[in-house]
XYZ file of C-alpha atoms in Angstrom:
323
model
C 76.065 28.214 120.170
C 78.516 25.540 119.082
C 79.057 24.280 115.510
C 78.334 27.227 113.081
C 78.596 30.993 112.881
C 77.485 33.271 115.588
C 74.863 35.911 114.900
C 77.373 38.797 114.672
C 79.261 36.837 112.018
C 76.165 36.552 109.756
C 75.620 40.176 109.898
C 79.173 40.902 108.858
C 78.855 38.565 105.877
C 75.675 40.270 104.644
C 77.272 43.651 104.898
C 80.243 42.514 102.856
C 77.948 41.272 100.075
C 75.996 44.522 99.858
C 79.239 46.389 99.786
C 80.428 44.473 96.759
C 77.186 45.233 94.855
C 77.472 48.810 95.733
C 81.039 49.052 94.473
C 80.111 47.422 91.150
C 77.333 49.958 90.590
C 79.549 52.894 91.494
C 82.203 51.685 89.002
C 79.829 51.915 86.116
C 78.859 55.364 87.189
C 82.531 56.445 87.509
C 83.670 55.148 84.104
C 80.562 56.011 82.215
C 78.648 53.848 79.783
C 80.673 51.977 77.166
C 79.771 53.015 73.527
C 78.780 50.205 71.127
C 80.750 49.943 67.900
C 79.275 51.873 64.941
C 78.124 49.718 62.078
C 77.055 51.252 58.771
C 73.519 50.316 57.986
C 72.624 49.508 54.410
C 69.113 50.436 53.361
C 67.520 47.502 51.502
C 64.743 48.282 49.047
C 61.402 47.191 50.314
C 59.274 45.324 47.801
C 55.641 46.365 47.661
C 53.200 44.000 49.184
C 51.533 41.694 46.682
C 48.547 39.444 46.757
C 49.113 36.127 48.425
C 50.055 33.365 46.032
C 47.945 30.233 46.183
C 49.889 27.258 47.175
C 50.210 24.698 44.360
C 49.929 21.015 44.801
C 53.235 19.307 45.271
C 54.521 17.555 42.201
C 54.359 13.791 42.396
C 57.657 12.184 43.029
C 58.368 9.196 40.862
C 59.527 6.265 42.804
C 61.697 3.663 41.247
C 60.360 0.151 41.376
C 62.569 -2.766 41.881
C 60.804 -4.890 39.218
C 61.419 -4.782 35.439
C 59.643 -2.173 33.376
C 56.313 -3.414 32.019
C 55.789 -3.025 28.234
C 53.147 -0.538 27.323
C 49.988 -1.847 25.664
C 49.524 -0.648 22.096
C 46.665 1.701 21.611
C 43.724 0.387 19.629
C 43.226 2.222 16.381
C 40.073 4.242 16.262
C 37.920 3.168 13.342
C 35.419 5.697 12.265
C 32.123 4.168 11.062
C 31.357 4.776 7.470
C 28.071 4.587 5.704
C 27.565 1.355 3.805
C 25.843 1.795 0.522
C 23.475 -1.032 -0.427
C 24.872 -3.104 -3.250
C 23.095 -2.882 -6.546
C 20.489 -5.555 -7.073
C 21.962 -8.686 -8.532
C 20.105 -10.122 -11.437
C 18.961 -13.601 -10.527
C 20.195 -16.325 -12.825
C 17.683 -17.847 -15.104
C 15.912 -20.742 -13.394
C 16.577 -24.200 -14.747
C 14.011 -25.497 -17.183
C 11.138 -27.247 -15.457
C 11.133 -31.023 -15.526
C 8.968 -32.590 -18.171
C 5.407 -33.137 -17.019
C 4.547 -36.693 -15.958
C 2.960 -38.898 -18.550
C 0.556 -40.695 -16.219
C -0.811 -40.722 -12.676
C -0.991 -44.066 -10.862
C -3.251 -44.998 -7.948
C -2.589 -48.129 -5.895
C -5.600 -50.230 -4.927
C -5.067 -53.041 -2.443
C -6.442 -56.437 -3.265
C -8.607 -56.438 -0.137
C -10.291 -53.223 -1.273
C -11.498 -54.323 -4.702
C -12.538 -57.561 -6.389
C -12.951 -58.556 -10.009
C -16.562 -58.746 -11.193
C -16.294 -61.125 -14.126
C -16.877 -64.779 -13.259
C -17.400 -64.039 -9.533
C -19.854 -66.404 -7.844
C -23.294 -65.081 -6.928
C -25.023 -66.551 -3.893
C -28.252 -66.195 -1.966
C -28.218 -64.962 1.641
C -28.280 -68.594 2.845
C -24.943 -69.215 1.039
C -26.317 -71.191 -1.902
C -24.511 -70.314 -5.128
C -26.960 -69.616 -7.957
C -24.653 -68.429 -10.738
C -21.775 -66.229 -11.821
C -21.545 -62.591 -12.844
C -20.772 -62.140 -16.520
C -21.341 -58.429 -17.236
C -22.592 -55.079 -15.969
C -24.177 -52.039 -17.602
C -23.610 -48.345 -16.962
C -25.276 -45.109 -18.028
C -23.877 -41.989 -19.670
C -22.770 -40.626 -16.280
C -20.758 -43.737 -15.473
C -23.200 -44.954 -12.851
C -23.739 -48.754 -12.684
C -27.293 -49.745 -13.613
C -27.550 -53.561 -13.876
C -25.614 -56.749 -13.324
C -25.851 -59.734 -15.730
C -25.800 -63.147 -14.022
C -25.531 -66.530 -15.665
C -27.864 -68.724 -13.612
C -26.796 -72.316 -13.307
C -28.896 -75.264 -14.481
C -28.403 -78.901 -13.692
C -24.965 -80.087 -14.865
C -24.740 -77.094 -17.131
C -28.092 -77.795 -18.744
C -30.570 -75.014 -18.558
C -28.112 -72.150 -17.901
C -29.571 -68.802 -18.762
C -28.555 -65.176 -18.479
C -30.696 -62.798 -16.467
C -30.449 -59.221 -15.326
C -30.686 -57.918 -11.757
C -30.792 -54.279 -10.721
C -27.432 -53.059 -9.499
C -28.806 -52.308 -6.054
C -30.017 -55.916 -5.646
C -26.657 -57.297 -4.586
C -24.008 -56.795 -1.894
C -20.347 -57.083 -2.747
C -17.675 -58.477 -0.362
C -14.151 -58.175 -1.864
C -12.503 -60.107 1.004
C -14.728 -63.207 0.618
C -12.827 -66.281 -0.445
C -15.801 -67.430 -2.503
C -19.094 -65.974 -3.668
C -18.252 -62.253 -3.194
C -21.678 -61.237 -4.584
C -24.791 -61.795 -2.471
C -28.213 -61.285 -4.027
C -31.186 -59.762 -2.264
C -33.800 -62.558 -1.982
C -36.576 -60.214 -3.060
C -34.794 -59.205 -6.277
C -36.574 -60.422 -9.396
C -34.499 -61.265 -12.482
C -35.463 -60.129 -15.955
C -34.443 -61.715 -19.258
C -31.520 -60.243 -21.124
C -32.671 -58.000 -23.939
C -31.026 -55.628 -26.330
C -29.165 -52.933 -24.487
C -30.898 -49.611 -24.183
C -29.298 -46.677 -26.058
C -28.736 -44.970 -22.719
C -26.973 -47.985 -21.164
C -23.772 -49.745 -22.138
C -22.638 -53.345 -21.422
C -18.930 -53.060 -20.510
C -17.383 -56.531 -20.959
C -15.749 -56.858 -24.405
C -16.425 -53.188 -25.195
C -13.610 -51.308 -26.948
C -12.351 -48.154 -25.249
C -11.352 -45.400 -27.664
C -9.593 -42.053 -27.608
C -11.282 -38.765 -28.452
C -9.702 -38.832 -31.923
C -11.097 -42.297 -32.619
C -7.942 -44.277 -31.910
C -8.317 -47.544 -30.004
C -6.919 -47.971 -26.475
C -7.984 -51.486 -25.478
C -10.797 -53.929 -24.790
C -12.561 -54.164 -21.389
C -12.046 -57.633 -19.909
C -13.037 -56.964 -16.291
C -14.310 -54.402 -13.768
C -12.973 -54.035 -10.190
C -15.674 -53.399 -7.540
C -15.151 -52.225 -3.925
C -17.098 -53.073 -0.752
C -19.556 -50.235 -1.425
C -20.482 -51.836 -4.763
C -18.774 -48.992 -6.651
C -16.530 -49.565 -9.695
C -12.920 -48.501 -9.038
C -11.125 -49.530 -12.238
C -11.475 -51.397 -15.517
C -9.000 -53.959 -16.793
C -8.052 -53.374 -20.447
C -6.469 -55.777 -22.862
C -4.131 -53.665 -25.003
C -2.919 -56.601 -27.108
C -2.519 -55.517 -30.735
C -3.378 -51.900 -29.919
C 0.126 -50.733 -29.024
C 2.384 -53.773 -29.131
C 2.155 -57.341 -30.351
C 2.652 -58.861 -26.889
C -0.343 -59.717 -24.762
C -0.576 -57.147 -22.046
C -3.282 -55.899 -19.689
C -3.460 -52.690 -17.698
C -5.860 -51.222 -15.106
C -7.396 -47.796 -15.706
C -9.191 -45.687 -13.120
C -12.960 -45.696 -13.461
C -12.965 -41.919 -12.956
C -10.733 -41.528 -16.039
C -13.451 -42.958 -18.306
C -15.920 -40.759 -20.157
C -19.077 -41.932 -21.861
C -20.351 -40.196 -24.978
C -23.218 -40.948 -27.348
C -22.186 -41.628 -30.929
C -24.391 -43.215 -33.579
C -27.139 -43.515 -30.983
C -24.936 -45.697 -28.776
C -22.778 -45.083 -25.734
C -19.032 -45.318 -26.198
C -16.369 -45.277 -23.439
C -13.483 -42.877 -24.012
C -10.052 -42.787 -22.361
C -7.387 -40.360 -23.599
C -4.278 -42.508 -23.131
C -1.549 -42.187 -25.742
C 0.698 -45.031 -26.814
C 3.534 -43.641 -24.664
C 1.244 -43.455 -21.650
C 0.059 -47.024 -22.147
C 3.664 -48.233 -22.414
C 4.529 -46.357 -19.174
C 1.699 -48.084 -17.268
C 2.713 -51.152 -15.219
C 0.969 -54.368 -16.265
C -2.012 -55.681 -14.371
C -1.520 -58.915 -12.425
C -4.142 -60.732 -10.378
C -1.689 -61.551 -7.569
C -0.174 -58.069 -7.150
C -1.468 -54.694 -5.929
C -3.542 -52.903 -8.525
C -1.876 -49.859 -10.157
C -4.700 -47.966 -11.850
C -3.635 -45.384 -14.432
C -5.067 -41.976 -15.314
C -3.829 -39.472 -17.894
C -1.612 -36.791 -16.358
C -3.276 -33.382 -15.896
C -2.422 -30.698 -18.456
C 0.660 -28.535 -17.719
C 0.333 -25.186 -15.975
C -0.476 -22.171 -18.192
C 2.509 -20.115 -19.455
C 1.511 -17.095 -17.341
C 2.285 -18.941 -14.132
C 5.614 -20.159 -15.528
C 6.686 -16.650 -16.652
C 5.913 -15.236 -13.204
C 8.549 -17.483 -11.606
C 11.663 -15.504 -12.827
C 10.117 -12.213 -11.685
C 9.384 -13.640 -8.263
C 12.951 -14.978 -7.995
C 14.424 -11.565 -8.961
C 12.306 -9.720 -6.390
C 13.330 -12.230 -3.729
C 17.043 -11.687 -4.557
C 16.619 -7.895 -4.302
C 14.905 -8.207 -0.932
C 17.763 -10.388 0.376
C 20.397 -7.863 -0.815
C 18.643 -4.946 0.912
C 18.276 -6.963 4.113
C 22.008 -7.800 4.133
C 22.917 -4.135 3.625
C 20.768 -3.083 6.570
C 22.331 -5.752 8.772
C 25.858 -4.503 7.906
C 25.101 -0.975 9.155
């Protein structure tokens, strides 16, 4: 073979290698094993085995922030609730004195709701005027009983006064003329002396319960239902020297029998008469009545006690709300 070793050469090489290994092994056998250096051993105490220790959580590591340190918020003080005692009841101040009671009571009557009786024309249903009203009578209960009419004659000759029952006519306050209409079947009767149980009103003097004079009746105001609403009184010379008329409510009148005759009574003092507005035919009617008597003292004395109890209740309520 060309280019390489021949087979006998390979064999020689292998033998040489085995020979080298063999010589190295024989050298160690000839010289003996080399002794390691002696080192003194130090006996360390052995700690007894202990129970395993539980691993603790790692402590947090504070990290520095780049920003400025924020100020800490102040802690809010803890306020312990305390029991609020109700304040003692406060004595209510004395109430102011009540205003003086009114002297009179006034009622307004419109002109379309009432018409004067005296000198009002009386007509028949066909519109013919037959006379004028000159008076009326009433009983002890204040109920109208009769109307006195002056029947016309010819040119004033033959005029005569007659009486018609109160229910024989119809009254119309809004009529421009002849507000009184007679029933055609009504029969007149001659005027006679007044009965002891009836009283003609015109020119009658109204008195007080103590006998003092109030005024003289000069007219009566009648509504559409033919019911008296007020009387017009002339108080000239009774209270002051000036001529003055006032209207008084019909319901304020009382009728009593004295000396076998009826007398109208109206308890109006001089001060009450002076406080009444005057009567005028072209203005609304202001009819007067005496003021009612004041409340009894028991009701007035109960007012401070009620005010004190109300103040105590308010104080207790405020104390409960503050809890």
